[in-house]
């Protein structure tokens, strides 16, 4: 990994992804990080669906998010998310990580959905985003924002069609490789 000395105004995210997805080097992750930075999640509640290494969750907290709730189907990913949160001195009170399949576990879905979120981010594949579309709608605040990434270009229309079918409108599409 690299040592980096940032400028005083820069936030530095320290990360050891282990075997989890999310180093910041992948185009889809970088697009999500850019969007989070532009949206300024300061004071907002964020939900990270498919958190992997925790990179997007931790970035949201470093950018001032009030709370972040993260979920991943992989137990190793949730462990690594906790480790990376500690590496970045994230307040445990503001960061909650769950492990499970939210598409199959209704108790988990009910737990996650106890309150609405200002921002939901999901950097996963098209099939999972399509399947989660109704959950996104259930979990998001009325004026909330959904960021989805990890979608190959040939499947983009399927994702946008499904998201629109459950009530979302597409504000912006970005592409990087």
Tab-separated table of C-alpha atoms in Angstrom, residues 15-102:
chain	number	residue	atom	x	y	z
A	15	UNK	CA	-7.789	1.172	4.068
A	16	UNK	CA	-6.729	-2.432	4.201
A	17	UNK	CA	-9.299	-4.212	2.030
A	18	UNK	CA	-8.090	-7.686	2.933
A	19	UNK	CA	-10.160	-10.027	0.801
A	20	UNK	CA	-13.171	-7.684	0.566
A	21	UNK	CA	-14.115	-5.602	-2.481
A	22	UNK	CA	-13.345	-1.919	-2.326
A	23	UNK	CA	-9.883	-0.405	-2.557
A	24	UNK	CA	-10.809	2.798	-4.336
A	25	UNK	CA	-8.881	1.697	-7.409
A	26	UNK	CA	-11.908	0.336	-9.273
A	27	UNK	CA	-13.810	2.744	-11.521
A	28	UNK	CA	-17.167	2.030	-9.883
A	29	UNK	CA	-15.825	2.713	-6.404
A	30	UNK	CA	-14.151	5.930	-7.518
A	31	UNK	CA	-17.402	7.115	-9.114
A	32	UNK	CA	-19.249	6.498	-5.841
A	33	UNK	CA	-16.555	8.278	-3.825
A	34	UNK	CA	-16.773	11.262	-6.169
A	35	UNK	CA	-20.557	11.374	-5.863
A	36	UNK	CA	-20.413	11.171	-2.067
A	37	UNK	CA	-17.911	14.007	-1.980
A	38	UNK	CA	-20.059	16.151	-4.278
A	39	UNK	CA	-23.253	15.407	-2.340
A	40	UNK	CA	-21.616	16.376	0.952
A	41	UNK	CA	-23.238	13.863	3.300
A	42	UNK	CA	-22.531	16.097	6.302
A	43	UNK	CA	-25.237	15.627	8.932
A	44	UNK	CA	-27.023	12.978	6.878
A	45	UNK	CA	-27.825	9.318	7.496
A	46	UNK	CA	-26.307	6.976	4.926
A	47	UNK	CA	-27.021	3.343	4.057
A	48	UNK	CA	-24.296	1.345	2.292
A	49	UNK	CA	-25.755	-1.774	0.668
A	50	UNK	CA	-22.956	-4.221	-0.113
A	51	UNK	CA	-20.279	-2.460	1.927
A	52	UNK	CA	-17.309	-4.708	1.100
A	53	UNK	CA	-14.233	-3.179	2.740
A	54	UNK	CA	-16.326	-0.327	4.149
A	55	UNK	CA	-14.684	2.222	1.883
A	56	UNK	CA	-17.886	4.093	0.978
A	57	UNK	CA	-19.230	3.964	4.533
A	58	UNK	CA	-16.019	5.287	6.015
A	59	UNK	CA	-15.718	7.962	3.324
A	60	UNK	CA	-19.254	9.146	4.132
A	61	UNK	CA	-18.356	9.394	7.828
A	62	UNK	CA	-15.108	11.229	7.093
A	63	UNK	CA	-17.177	13.629	4.974
A	64	UNK	CA	-19.388	14.334	7.984
A	65	UNK	CA	-22.275	11.873	7.729
A	66	UNK	CA	-24.296	11.701	10.928
A	67	UNK	CA	-24.585	7.915	10.855
A	68	UNK	CA	-23.816	5.113	8.445
A	69	UNK	CA	-25.499	1.745	8.405
A	70	UNK	CA	-23.707	-0.826	6.272
A	71	UNK	CA	-24.605	-4.322	5.189
A	72	UNK	CA	-22.861	-7.081	3.304
A	73	UNK	CA	-23.667	-10.699	2.604
A	74	UNK	CA	-20.063	-11.719	3.339
A	75	UNK	CA	-19.078	-12.080	6.994
A	76	UNK	CA	-15.431	-11.414	6.127
A	77	UNK	CA	-16.421	-8.102	4.534
A	78	UNK	CA	-18.242	-6.976	7.671
A	79	UNK	CA	-15.186	-7.879	9.788
A	80	UNK	CA	-12.888	-5.929	7.455
A	81	UNK	CA	-15.305	-2.963	7.487
A	82	UNK	CA	-15.002	-2.808	11.279
A	83	UNK	CA	-11.209	-3.031	11.073
A	84	UNK	CA	-11.043	-0.244	8.485
A	85	UNK	CA	-13.387	1.908	10.557
A	86	UNK	CA	-10.990	1.539	13.511
A	87	UNK	CA	-8.044	2.325	11.235
A	88	UNK	CA	-9.764	5.621	10.393
A	89	UNK	CA	-10.796	6.389	13.996
A	90	UNK	CA	-14.483	6.207	13.086
A	91	UNK	CA	-16.786	6.584	16.083
A	92	UNK	CA	-18.411	3.186	16.666
A	93	UNK	CA	-21.603	4.937	17.753
A	94	UNK	CA	-22.056	6.323	14.245
A	95	UNK	CA	-21.224	3.160	12.281
A	96	UNK	CA	-23.299	-0.017	12.328
A	97	UNK	CA	-22.494	-3.020	10.164
A	98	UNK	CA	-24.794	-5.990	9.536
A	99	UNK	CA	-24.066	-9.288	7.849
A	100	UNK	CA	-26.793	-11.076	5.940
A	101	UNK	CA	-28.829	-11.378	2.792
A	102	UNK	CA	-31.299	-8.546	2.986
